[in-house]
Amino acid sequence: MSTAKTSKDVMALMEKEKVEVVDFRFMDFPGMWQHFSIPATAFEEDMFSEGLGFDGSSIRGWQAINESDMLVKPVPETAFIDPFTQHKTIVLTCNICDPITGEDYTRDPRNIARKAENYIKSVGVADSVFVGPEAEFFIFDDVRFDQNEHAGYYFLDSSEGRWNTGRDEGPNLGYKPRYKEGYFPVAPTDSLQDIRSEMVLVMQAIGIPVEAHHHEVATGGQCEIDMRFAPMVSMADNMLKYKYIVKNTARKHGKTVTFMPKPLWNDNGSGMHVHMSFWKDGKNLFYGDGYAGLSETALYAIGGLLKHAPAVLAFTNPTTNSYKRLVPGFEAPVNLAYSRRNRSAAVRIPMYSNSEKAKRFEFRCPDPSCNPYLAFSAMMMAAIDGIQNKINPGEPLDKDIYDLPPQEAAKVAKTPGTLRGALEELERDHDFLLKGDVFTPDVIETWIDYKLTNEVQALDLRPHPWEFALYYDI
């Protein structure tokens, strides 16, 4: 576990651990962790302040080829020893800077989250934003997929998938979770306890506090590991480490992990419920004597989040696959309402504890395909807008939303049904994100254009296997 706070701490850690390789990591625009490495003998302390050059034109959504040179500046407090490399490697998360002006790069997702944290302090709303994501994922044994001009398919398999109850496994022992009944059974039905425990122990070894882990609702290896809440930028950093550890631990055991929101049809998808609270002078601003123990500030924050949720989803649910999960049923929070216990509402107020320390709201729409720096920042900016403009969230919806009479249900706003719909909402409603120069117009425009061109339109052009089942013989 690294306790490095300064560049000198990192240099001392490298000497103590006999580090051989230094790995520089940063987040690309859509949300994939990138890296390059240098020998430890080539690493110098002044790289923390002066940075190290690389080609930004090869990173998705970044610089044009004629403006390709960029700098990575490592952040000392992010240092950790990589638990998976053969040669002793220290990992440093980096900020991205322009080599000519020295300014932080506007399309660097980590820079956007840093600006968001600074903005909430500068306007006096709060001095800390705490975030706690609950990311779900599937652990599969095999994945195959292809798409070309004349064929397209995917194939997934899991030894605990319900679809394998009749497979000859020599012998088949039969302990496979039923569809939608994978939540909390003990071993042998839960076959992934030891792998999840190993993931948790690796996380703790590099300094990520973990609160719980368990099997999730779906068959076929759906799991969840919950990290302890942390300040927003630190939690986004931890989210990248989380995915790295989960994927590489699974690979070590000959398995594969996906954070796709909906890899399996007709069973629960993977969400990432995000808990959030604002603090100032050591006090939780969301704690009060209103509905569900919330303060007026918290209710205004919820009002802002619900108002801007259709646009926020362009960042918190940023894939075409995200909207295969956000459909009625399957516990999906498609209703833009809030409630203290209703899990079908987009915003829930957990009631496990009514203490000041624990009071927060939970945004249930996000999924783990998101870029956490952008997702958390967009949520925070929507909540700030609600506080600044005293946006009333309306009455809570504590009934079963799916049992409401049609006339009453029609009054409840819904999440967009597609990524295209969310991007259109973002294009219409993004002024709240531009405050404090947190998200710039260039970032918004580039995000919408990248997603439409590379994902939405790319998918629209390709036939779907189910279309052959529906239409081949017409």
Tab-separated table of C-alpha atoms in Angstrom:
chain	number	residue	atom	x	y	z
A	1	MET	CA	0.000	0.000	0.000
A	2	SER	CA	1.405	3.360	-1.070
A	3	THR	CA	1.385	6.302	1.328
A	4	ALA	CA	3.201	8.622	-1.083
A	5	LYS	CA	2.112	12.265	-0.928
A	6	THR	CA	5.008	14.092	-2.582
A	7	SER	CA	7.495	13.496	-5.381
A	8	LYS	CA	10.168	12.744	-2.794
A	9	ASP	CA	7.901	10.105	-1.231
A	10	VAL	CA	7.564	8.438	-4.620
A	11	MET	CA	11.329	8.451	-5.181
A	12	ALA	CA	11.839	6.912	-1.743
A	13	LEU	CA	9.164	4.281	-2.441
A	14	MET	CA	10.851	3.374	-5.726
A	15	GLU	CA	14.160	2.883	-3.962
A	16	LYS	CA	12.606	0.876	-1.147
A	17	GLU	CA	10.665	-1.419	-3.491
A	18	LYS	CA	13.560	-1.701	-5.995
A	19	VAL	CA	11.273	-0.548	-8.806
A	20	GLU	CA	12.447	-1.458	-12.317
A	21	VAL	CA	9.746	0.177	-14.471
A	22	VAL	CA	7.658	3.362	-14.200
A	23	ASP	CA	4.199	3.198	-15.810
A	24	PHE	CA	2.417	6.452	-16.731
A	25	ARG	CA	-1.380	6.166	-16.962
A	26	PHE	CA	-4.107	8.520	-18.075
A	27	MET	CA	-7.717	8.378	-19.263
A	28	ASP	CA	-8.645	8.851	-22.905
A	29	PHE	CA	-11.742	10.845	-23.844
A	30	PRO	CA	-14.284	7.983	-24.153
A	31	GLY	CA	-13.059	6.279	-20.992
A	32	MET	CA	-10.282	3.735	-21.568
A	33	TRP	CA	-7.208	3.746	-19.312
A	34	GLN	CA	-4.045	4.281	-21.386
A	35	HIS	CA	-0.376	3.854	-20.473
A	36	PHE	CA	3.256	3.837	-21.493
A	37	SER	CA	6.361	2.872	-19.531
A	38	ILE	CA	9.992	3.871	-19.099
A	39	PRO	CA	12.841	2.164	-17.228
A	40	ALA	CA	13.128	3.325	-13.640
A	41	THR	CA	16.708	4.347	-14.399
A	42	ALA	CA	15.348	6.957	-16.856
A	43	PHE	CA	12.865	8.444	-14.367
A	44	GLU	CA	13.800	11.735	-12.712
A	45	GLU	CA	12.045	13.674	-9.979
A	46	ASP	CA	11.662	16.792	-12.097
A	47	MET	CA	9.263	14.854	-14.369
A	48	PHE	CA	6.586	15.529	-11.745
A	49	SER	CA	6.827	19.251	-12.491
A	50	GLU	CA	8.092	19.305	-16.086
A	51	GLY	CA	6.178	16.328	-17.446
A	52	LEU	CA	7.046	13.849	-20.162
A	53	GLY	CA	6.098	14.161	-23.845
A	54	PHE	CA	3.909	11.808	-25.883
A	55	ASP	CA	1.820	11.792	-29.087
A	56	GLY	CA	-1.711	12.988	-28.291
A	57	SER	CA	-2.994	12.561	-31.855
A	58	SER	CA	-3.222	8.783	-31.386
A	59	ILE	CA	-5.568	9.075	-28.391
A	60	ARG	CA	-9.291	8.819	-29.167
A	61	GLY	CA	-11.055	12.181	-29.215
A	62	TRP	CA	-7.893	14.223	-28.606
A	63	GLN	CA	-5.494	16.325	-30.650
A	64	ALA	CA	-5.262	16.729	-34.414
A	65	ILE	CA	-2.092	15.375	-36.033
A	66	ASN	CA	-0.693	18.898	-36.476
A	67	GLU	CA	-1.039	19.539	-32.704
A	68	SER	CA	0.019	16.115	-31.512
A	69	ASP	CA	2.672	16.851	-28.863
A	70	MET	CA	1.378	16.698	-25.284
A	71	LEU	CA	2.729	16.209	-21.772
A	72	VAL	CA	1.867	13.789	-18.994
A	73	LYS	CA	2.485	15.101	-15.490
A	74	PRO	CA	2.403	12.326	-12.888
A	75	VAL	CA	0.488	12.909	-9.641
A	76	PRO	CA	2.537	11.662	-6.640
A	77	GLU	CA	-0.386	10.673	-4.398
A	78	THR	CA	-1.712	8.250	-7.035
A	79	ALA	CA	1.384	6.011	-6.914
A	80	PHE	CA	1.015	2.284	-6.345
A	81	ILE	CA	3.014	-0.852	-7.070
A	82	ASP	CA	1.370	-2.819	-9.873
A	83	PRO	CA	0.258	-6.190	-8.434
A	84	PHE	CA	0.231	-7.978	-11.813
A	85	THR	CA	3.511	-7.186	-13.582
A	86	GLN	CA	6.428	-9.626	-13.662
A	87	HIS	CA	8.971	-6.838	-13.178
A	88	LYS	CA	8.527	-4.465	-10.231
A	89	THR	CA	6.502	-1.572	-11.673
A	90	ILE	CA	5.231	1.618	-10.069
A	91	VAL	CA	2.083	3.144	-11.573
A	92	LEU	CA	1.519	6.912	-11.673
A	93	THR	CA	-1.765	8.481	-12.761
A	94	CYS	CA	-1.110	11.614	-14.795
A	95	ASN	CA	-2.656	14.940	-15.709
A	96	ILE	CA	-2.396	16.014	-19.355
A	97	CYS	CA	-0.918	19.405	-20.286
A	98	ASP	CA	-0.161	21.464	-23.386
A	99	PRO	CA	3.638	21.537	-23.923
A	100	ILE	CA	3.627	25.121	-25.212
A	101	THR	CA	1.275	26.908	-22.813
A	102	GLY	CA	1.698	24.535	-19.877
A	103	GLU	CA	-2.075	24.653	-19.327
A	104	ASP	CA	-4.128	21.628	-18.371
A	105	TYR	CA	-5.732	20.051	-21.434
A	106	THR	CA	-9.476	20.731	-21.637
A	107	ARG	CA	-10.314	17.277	-23.008
A	108	ASP	CA	-8.407	15.450	-20.271
A	109	PRO	CA	-11.230	13.809	-18.267
A	110	ARG	CA	-9.261	14.007	-15.023
A	111	ASN	CA	-8.793	17.744	-15.575
A	112	ILE	CA	-12.566	18.144	-15.965
A	113	ALA	CA	-13.158	16.393	-12.626
A	114	ARG	CA	-10.484	18.512	-10.939
A	115	LYS	CA	-12.153	21.661	-12.284
A	116	ALA	CA	-15.507	20.409	-11.004
A	117	GLU	CA	-14.101	19.975	-7.485
A	118	ASN	CA	-12.566	23.454	-7.642
A	119	TYR	CA	-15.809	24.964	-8.932
A	120	ILE	CA	-17.962	23.729	-6.058
A	121	LYS	CA	-15.451	25.254	-3.641
A	122	SER	CA	-15.194	28.542	-5.523
A	123	VAL	CA	-18.948	29.178	-5.481
A	124	GLY	CA	-19.155	28.338	-1.783
A	125	VAL	CA	-21.634	25.472	-2.147
A	126	ALA	CA	-19.365	22.899	-0.467
A	127	ASP	CA	-15.719	22.133	0.124
A	128	SER	CA	-15.923	18.356	-0.410
A	129	VAL	CA	-17.881	16.027	-2.665
A	130	PHE	CA	-17.952	12.392	-1.596
A	131	VAL	CA	-18.819	9.685	-4.103
A	132	GLY	CA	-19.440	5.968	-3.688
A	133	PRO	CA	-20.051	3.908	-6.858
A	134	GLU	CA	-21.371	0.335	-6.787
A	135	ALA	CA	-20.071	-1.153	-10.036
A	136	GLU	CA	-21.431	-4.480	-11.249
A	137	PHE	CA	-19.757	-6.758	-13.787
A	138	PHE	CA	-19.901	-10.238	-15.310
A	139	ILE	CA	-17.186	-12.870	-15.011
A	140	PHE	CA	-17.350	-15.162	-18.048
A	141	ASP	CA	-15.340	-18.215	-19.071
A	142	ASP	CA	-15.406	-17.506	-22.798
A	143	VAL	CA	-16.303	-14.642	-25.131
A	144	ARG	CA	-16.277	-14.622	-28.928
A	145	PHE	CA	-17.639	-11.969	-31.236
A	146	ASP	CA	-17.210	-10.777	-34.803
A	147	GLN	CA	-18.792	-8.371	-37.278
A	148	ASN	CA	-17.937	-8.125	-40.940
A	149	GLU	CA	-19.723	-7.441	-44.223
A	150	HIS	CA	-21.557	-10.776	-44.342
A	151	ALA	CA	-21.686	-12.039	-40.738
A	152	GLY	CA	-22.140	-10.827	-37.194
A	153	TYR	CA	-22.472	-12.649	-33.896
A	154	TYR	CA	-21.459	-12.837	-30.236
A	155	PHE	CA	-21.103	-15.867	-27.985
A	156	LEU	CA	-20.692	-15.774	-24.212
A	157	ASP	CA	-20.329	-18.654	-21.810
A	158	SER	CA	-20.077	-19.192	-18.074
A	159	SER	CA	-19.745	-22.419	-16.130
A	160	GLU	CA	-22.452	-21.131	-13.794
A	161	GLY	CA	-24.772	-19.899	-16.563
A	162	ARG	CA	-28.278	-21.315	-16.201
A	163	TRP	CA	-28.238	-22.190	-19.902
A	164	ASN	CA	-25.630	-24.874	-19.126
A	165	THR	CA	-27.764	-27.047	-16.838
A	166	GLY	CA	-27.951	-29.693	-19.596
A	167	ARG	CA	-24.358	-29.518	-20.792
A	168	ASP	CA	-22.156	-32.607	-20.456
A	169	GLU	CA	-19.441	-31.343	-18.118
A	170	GLY	CA	-18.256	-34.790	-17.006
A	171	PRO	CA	-19.979	-34.446	-14.536
A	172	ASN	CA	-22.364	-31.466	-14.533
A	173	LEU	CA	-22.970	-30.724	-10.834
A	174	GLY	CA	-26.015	-28.566	-11.480
A	175	TYR	CA	-25.314	-25.615	-9.163
A	176	LYS	CA	-26.123	-22.800	-11.578
A	177	PRO	CA	-28.072	-19.702	-10.456
A	178	ARG	CA	-31.551	-19.415	-11.943
A	179	TYR	CA	-32.265	-16.412	-14.146
A	180	LYS	CA	-32.768	-13.356	-11.926
A	181	GLU	CA	-32.049	-15.441	-8.790
A	182	GLY	CA	-28.307	-14.968	-8.440
A	183	TYR	CA	-28.525	-12.542	-5.525
A	184	PHE	CA	-26.730	-13.798	-2.389
A	185	PRO	CA	-26.792	-17.649	-2.651
A	186	VAL	CA	-23.879	-19.295	-0.849
A	187	ALA	CA	-21.424	-21.713	-2.441
A	188	PRO	CA	-21.538	-23.948	-4.375
A	189	THR	CA	-24.178	-21.932	-6.290
A	190	ASP	CA	-21.992	-18.856	-5.881
A	191	SER	CA	-18.858	-20.246	-7.523
A	192	LEU	CA	-16.962	-16.932	-7.573
A	193	GLN	CA	-16.432	-16.184	-3.878
A	194	ASP	CA	-12.707	-16.855	-3.894
A	195	ILE	CA	-12.033	-14.826	-7.057
A	196	ARG	CA	-13.973	-11.852	-5.670
A	197	SER	CA	-12.170	-12.121	-2.338
A	198	GLU	CA	-8.825	-12.094	-4.156
A	199	MET	CA	-9.921	-8.986	-6.068
A	200	VAL	CA	-10.856	-7.288	-2.796
A	201	LEU	CA	-7.565	-8.182	-1.100
A	202	VAL	CA	-5.572	-6.826	-4.061
A	203	MET	CA	-7.595	-3.599	-3.943
A	204	GLN	CA	-6.898	-3.219	-0.239
A	205	ALA	CA	-3.204	-3.956	-0.778
A	206	ILE	CA	-2.864	-0.912	-3.054
A	207	GLY	CA	-4.882	1.336	-0.740
A	208	ILE	CA	-8.516	1.061	-1.901
A	209	PRO	CA	-10.883	0.523	1.065
A	210	VAL	CA	-13.619	-2.008	0.254
A	211	GLU	CA	-16.916	-2.367	2.108
A	212	ALA	CA	-18.479	-5.537	0.651
A	213	HIS	CA	-18.624	-7.984	-2.234
A	214	HIS	CA	-21.296	-10.434	-3.401
A	215	HIS	CA	-22.877	-12.269	-6.298
A	216	GLU	CA	-25.449	-10.191	-8.166
A	217	VAL	CA	-28.933	-10.947	-9.499
A	218	ALA	CA	-28.143	-12.348	-12.960
A	219	THR	CA	-26.993	-15.844	-13.740
A	220	GLY	CA	-23.721	-16.402	-15.571
A	221	GLY	CA	-21.325	-14.757	-13.118
A	222	GLN	CA	-22.682	-11.303	-12.296
A	223	CYS	CA	-20.849	-9.766	-9.324
A	224	GLU	CA	-20.451	-6.549	-7.361
A	225	ILE	CA	-17.657	-5.112	-5.216
A	226	ASP	CA	-18.356	-1.914	-3.265
A	227	MET	CA	-15.572	0.538	-2.504
A	228	ARG	CA	-15.780	2.886	0.474
A	229	PHE	CA	-16.777	6.438	-0.483
A	230	ALA	CA	-14.016	8.955	-1.233
A	231	PRO	CA	-13.568	12.495	-2.614
A	232	MET	CA	-14.704	12.699	-6.230
A	233	VAL	CA	-11.394	12.822	-8.139
A	234	SER	CA	-9.833	10.210	-5.855
A	235	MET	CA	-12.836	7.943	-6.373
A	236	ALA	CA	-12.603	8.309	-10.146
A	237	ASP	CA	-8.911	7.348	-9.861
A	238	ASN	CA	-9.921	4.363	-7.733
A	239	MET	CA	-12.562	3.332	-10.265
A	240	LEU	CA	-9.849	2.871	-12.885
A	241	LYS	CA	-7.751	0.817	-10.472
A	242	TYR	CA	-10.884	-1.190	-9.600
A	243	LYS	CA	-11.513	-2.164	-13.214
A	244	TYR	CA	-7.841	-2.950	-13.754
A	245	ILE	CA	-7.719	-5.254	-10.741
A	246	VAL	CA	-11.029	-6.988	-11.492
A	247	LYS	CA	-10.077	-7.705	-15.112
A	248	ASN	CA	-6.529	-8.861	-14.401
A	249	THR	CA	-7.455	-11.034	-11.425
A	250	ALA	CA	-10.074	-12.778	-13.567
A	251	ARG	CA	-7.552	-13.223	-16.379
A	252	LYS	CA	-5.127	-14.788	-13.915
A	253	HIS	CA	-7.782	-17.459	-13.312
A	254	GLY	CA	-8.461	-17.994	-17.015
A	255	LYS	CA	-11.673	-15.964	-16.942
A	256	THR	CA	-12.763	-12.703	-18.541
A	257	VAL	CA	-14.669	-9.716	-17.148
A	258	THR	CA	-16.960	-7.282	-18.908
A	259	PHE	CA	-18.395	-4.017	-17.608
A	260	MET	CA	-20.887	-3.886	-20.491
A	261	PRO	CA	-24.255	-2.865	-19.018
A	262	LYS	CA	-26.252	-5.557	-20.841
A	263	PRO	CA	-24.200	-8.490	-22.167
A	264	LEU	CA	-26.992	-11.043	-21.533
A	265	TRP	CA	-30.505	-10.823	-22.927
A	266	ASN	CA	-33.467	-11.486	-20.636
A	267	ASP	CA	-31.610	-11.165	-17.329
A	268	ASN	CA	-30.495	-8.239	-15.194
A	269	GLY	CA	-27.904	-5.865	-16.589
A	270	SER	CA	-24.951	-4.302	-14.771
A	271	GLY	CA	-25.463	-0.874	-13.263
A	272	MET	CA	-23.271	1.411	-11.202
A	273	HIS	CA	-25.422	3.109	-8.578
A	274	VAL	CA	-23.554	6.242	-7.471
A	275	HIS	CA	-23.923	7.625	-3.935
A	276	MET	CA	-23.135	11.321	-3.507
A	277	SER	CA	-23.031	13.852	-0.676
A	278	PHE	CA	-21.763	17.434	-0.304
A	279	TRP	CA	-19.854	18.542	2.799
A	280	LYS	CA	-18.717	21.910	4.162
A	281	ASP	CA	-16.657	22.686	7.266
A	282	GLY	CA	-16.916	19.049	8.307
A	283	LYS	CA	-20.718	18.965	8.123
A	284	ASN	CA	-22.848	16.925	5.738
A	285	LEU	CA	-24.990	19.428	3.822
A	286	PHE	CA	-27.467	16.714	2.854
A	287	TYR	CA	-28.399	15.852	6.462
A	288	GLY	CA	-31.547	17.475	7.779
A	289	ASP	CA	-35.069	17.057	9.103
A	290	GLY	CA	-36.935	16.921	5.782
A	291	TYR	CA	-38.134	13.959	3.732
A	292	ALA	CA	-36.075	10.811	4.463
A	293	GLY	CA	-33.800	12.826	6.778
A	294	LEU	CA	-32.657	15.130	3.996
A	295	SER	CA	-31.921	18.832	4.174
A	296	GLU	CA	-33.462	21.437	1.888
A	297	THR	CA	-30.080	21.639	0.152
A	298	ALA	CA	-30.189	17.918	-0.609
A	299	LEU	CA	-33.707	18.153	-2.037
A	300	TYR	CA	-32.650	21.023	-4.297
A	301	ALA	CA	-29.641	18.934	-5.403
A	302	ILE	CA	-31.987	16.080	-6.280
A	303	GLY	CA	-34.195	18.545	-8.143
A	304	GLY	CA	-31.257	19.627	-10.277
A	305	LEU	CA	-30.173	16.078	-10.972
A	306	LEU	CA	-33.676	14.992	-12.006
A	307	LYS	CA	-34.139	18.068	-14.195
A	308	HIS	CA	-30.860	17.540	-16.042
A	309	ALA	CA	-30.796	13.722	-15.889
A	310	PRO	CA	-31.631	13.178	-19.594
A	311	ALA	CA	-28.506	15.196	-20.513
A	312	VAL	CA	-26.384	13.774	-17.686
A	313	LEU	CA	-27.095	10.270	-19.006
A	314	ALA	CA	-25.020	11.085	-22.089
A	315	PHE	CA	-22.035	10.793	-19.681
A	316	THR	CA	-23.280	8.341	-17.027
A	317	ASN	CA	-24.760	5.912	-19.585
A	318	PRO	CA	-22.572	6.608	-22.609
A	319	THR	CA	-22.908	3.465	-24.761
A	320	THR	CA	-25.577	2.151	-27.086
A	321	ASN	CA	-25.594	-0.965	-24.905
A	322	SER	CA	-26.452	1.194	-21.854
A	323	TYR	CA	-29.999	1.562	-23.132
A	324	LYS	CA	-30.498	-2.189	-23.395
A	325	ARG	CA	-30.351	-2.056	-19.575
A	326	LEU	CA	-32.454	1.085	-19.093
A	327	VAL	CA	-35.798	-0.506	-19.967
A	328	PRO	CA	-38.826	-1.144	-17.719
A	329	GLY	CA	-38.434	-4.230	-15.537
A	330	PHE	CA	-35.116	-5.809	-14.492
A	331	GLU	CA	-34.991	-3.281	-11.585
A	332	ALA	CA	-33.920	-0.610	-14.093
A	333	PRO	CA	-34.384	2.975	-12.829
A	334	VAL	CA	-36.011	4.484	-15.921
A	335	ASN	CA	-38.326	6.781	-13.939
A	336	LEU	CA	-37.037	10.274	-13.167
A	337	ALA	CA	-38.388	10.420	-9.646
A	338	TYR	CA	-36.977	10.104	-6.126
A	339	SER	CA	-37.890	7.879	-3.217
A	340	ARG	CA	-36.458	6.716	0.084
A	341	ARG	CA	-36.914	3.016	-0.639
A	342	ASN	CA	-38.219	2.545	-4.161
A	343	ARG	CA	-35.432	1.044	-6.266
A	344	SER	CA	-37.258	1.683	-9.524
A	345	ALA	CA	-36.814	5.450	-9.029
A	346	ALA	CA	-33.788	7.166	-10.578
A	347	VAL	CA	-32.829	8.712	-7.229
A	348	ARG	CA	-33.079	6.744	-3.993
A	349	ILE	CA	-32.310	7.858	-0.448
A	350	PRO	CA	-30.769	4.881	1.372
A	351	MET	CA	-32.376	4.315	4.768
A	352	TYR	CA	-29.884	1.857	6.265
A	353	SER	CA	-28.706	4.625	8.596
A	354	ASN	CA	-30.079	8.076	9.412
A	355	SER	CA	-26.822	9.398	10.872
A	356	GLU	CA	-25.313	12.615	9.562
A	357	LYS	CA	-22.253	10.799	8.268
A	358	ALA	CA	-24.299	8.329	6.192
A	359	LYS	CA	-26.892	10.671	4.682
A	360	ARG	CA	-26.649	10.877	0.895
A	361	PHE	CA	-28.636	10.213	-2.243
A	362	GLU	CA	-28.063	7.420	-4.732
A	363	PHE	CA	-28.351	8.000	-8.484
A	364	ARG	CA	-29.312	4.595	-9.856
A	365	CYS	CA	-29.160	5.268	-13.601
A	366	PRO	CA	-25.371	5.153	-14.245
A	367	ASP	CA	-23.582	2.053	-15.461
A	368	PRO	CA	-19.930	0.982	-15.321
A	369	SER	CA	-19.256	1.636	-19.011
A	370	CYS	CA	-18.947	5.341	-18.161
A	371	ASN	CA	-15.840	7.475	-17.890
A	372	PRO	CA	-15.999	8.101	-14.104
A	373	TYR	CA	-14.323	11.526	-14.246
A	374	LEU	CA	-16.987	12.799	-16.645
A	375	ALA	CA	-19.918	10.942	-15.077
A	376	PHE	CA	-19.276	12.105	-11.510
A	377	SER	CA	-18.599	15.660	-12.694
A	378	ALA	CA	-21.826	15.843	-14.697
A	379	MET	CA	-23.821	14.556	-11.714
A	380	MET	CA	-22.192	17.090	-9.418
A	381	MET	CA	-22.794	20.007	-11.776
A	382	ALA	CA	-26.483	19.094	-12.121
A	383	ALA	CA	-26.816	18.919	-8.340
A	384	ILE	CA	-25.093	22.319	-7.905
A	385	ASP	CA	-27.454	23.844	-10.459
A	386	GLY	CA	-30.366	22.525	-8.432
A	387	ILE	CA	-28.994	24.122	-5.256
A	388	GLN	CA	-28.173	27.451	-6.898
A	389	ASN	CA	-31.590	27.724	-8.560
A	390	LYS	CA	-33.573	26.061	-5.751
A	391	ILE	CA	-35.079	23.494	-8.090
A	392	ASN	CA	-37.946	21.699	-6.351
A	393	PRO	CA	-37.806	17.937	-7.043
A	394	GLY	CA	-41.582	17.622	-6.594
A	395	GLU	CA	-43.223	14.989	-4.436
A	396	PRO	CA	-41.434	11.708	-3.754
A	397	LEU	CA	-42.765	8.593	-5.422
A	398	ASP	CA	-42.923	5.881	-2.797
A	399	LYS	CA	-45.404	3.660	-4.635
A	400	ASP	CA	-44.488	0.774	-6.924
A	401	ILE	CA	-44.032	2.758	-10.114
A	402	TYR	CA	-44.794	-0.230	-12.312
A	403	ASP	CA	-48.194	-0.738	-10.651
A	404	LEU	CA	-49.338	2.869	-11.110
A	405	PRO	CA	-52.495	3.474	-13.173
A	406	PRO	CA	-51.579	4.443	-16.765
A	407	GLN	CA	-52.738	8.044	-16.302
A	408	GLU	CA	-50.579	8.491	-13.205
A	409	ALA	CA	-47.586	6.630	-14.657
A	410	ALA	CA	-47.660	8.861	-17.745
A	411	LYS	CA	-46.917	11.867	-15.535
A	412	VAL	CA	-43.597	10.400	-14.377
A	413	ALA	CA	-40.721	11.562	-16.622
A	414	LYS	CA	-38.589	8.812	-18.149
A	415	THR	CA	-34.934	8.438	-19.085
A	416	PRO	CA	-34.046	8.628	-22.791
A	417	GLY	CA	-34.547	5.336	-24.581
A	418	THR	CA	-31.367	5.458	-26.664
A	419	LEU	CA	-27.880	6.936	-26.632
A	420	ARG	CA	-28.928	9.127	-29.548
A	421	GLY	CA	-31.773	10.465	-27.392
A	422	ALA	CA	-29.407	11.230	-24.492
A	423	LEU	CA	-26.955	13.005	-26.813
A	424	GLU	CA	-29.801	15.108	-28.224
A	425	GLU	CA	-30.750	16.060	-24.654
A	426	LEU	CA	-27.129	16.998	-23.937
A	427	GLU	CA	-27.028	19.179	-27.043
A	428	ARG	CA	-30.212	20.926	-25.870
A	429	ASP	CA	-29.335	21.183	-22.175
A	430	HIS	CA	-25.673	21.722	-21.250
A	431	ASP	CA	-25.346	25.293	-19.970
A	432	PHE	CA	-25.209	23.974	-16.400
A	433	LEU	CA	-22.068	21.997	-17.336
A	434	LEU	CA	-20.268	25.067	-18.712
A	435	LYS	CA	-20.287	26.962	-15.409
A	436	GLY	CA	-16.808	27.574	-14.052
A	437	ASP	CA	-15.377	26.349	-17.371
A	438	VAL	CA	-15.719	22.807	-16.011
A	439	PHE	CA	-16.988	21.352	-19.283
A	440	THR	CA	-16.061	23.549	-22.235
A	441	PRO	CA	-18.155	23.932	-25.430
A	442	ASP	CA	-15.378	22.051	-27.237
A	443	VAL	CA	-15.718	19.109	-24.836
A	444	ILE	CA	-19.496	18.951	-25.259
A	445	GLU	CA	-19.304	19.232	-29.054
A	446	THR	CA	-16.500	16.678	-29.338
A	447	TRP	CA	-18.299	14.210	-27.052
A	448	ILE	CA	-21.548	14.396	-29.036
A	449	ASP	CA	-19.774	14.160	-32.396
A	450	TYR	CA	-17.532	11.276	-31.311
A	451	LYS	CA	-20.406	9.252	-29.879
A	452	LEU	CA	-22.726	9.845	-32.838
A	453	THR	CA	-20.104	9.077	-35.470
A	454	ASN	CA	-18.216	6.189	-33.870
A	455	GLU	CA	-20.976	4.452	-31.964
A	456	VAL	CA	-24.580	5.455	-32.739
A	457	GLN	CA	-24.266	5.730	-36.517
A	458	ALA	CA	-21.837	2.811	-36.714
A	459	LEU	CA	-24.409	0.566	-35.032
A	460	ASP	CA	-27.282	1.936	-37.124
A	461	LEU	CA	-25.493	0.846	-40.309
A	462	ARG	CA	-25.119	-2.811	-39.315
A	463	PRO	CA	-27.821	-5.490	-39.549
A	464	HIS	CA	-28.757	-7.133	-36.249
A	465	PRO	CA	-29.019	-10.932	-35.910
A	466	TRP	CA	-32.563	-10.631	-34.601
A	467	GLU	CA	-33.570	-8.769	-37.751
A	468	PHE	CA	-32.949	-11.983	-39.678
A	469	ALA	CA	-35.275	-13.855	-37.326
A	470	LEU	CA	-37.919	-11.183	-37.817
A	471	TYR	CA	-37.619	-10.384	-41.490
A	472	TYR	CA	-35.606	-12.901	-43.514
A	473	ASP	CA	-38.659	-14.673	-44.913
A	474	ILE	CA	-40.809	-11.619	-45.659
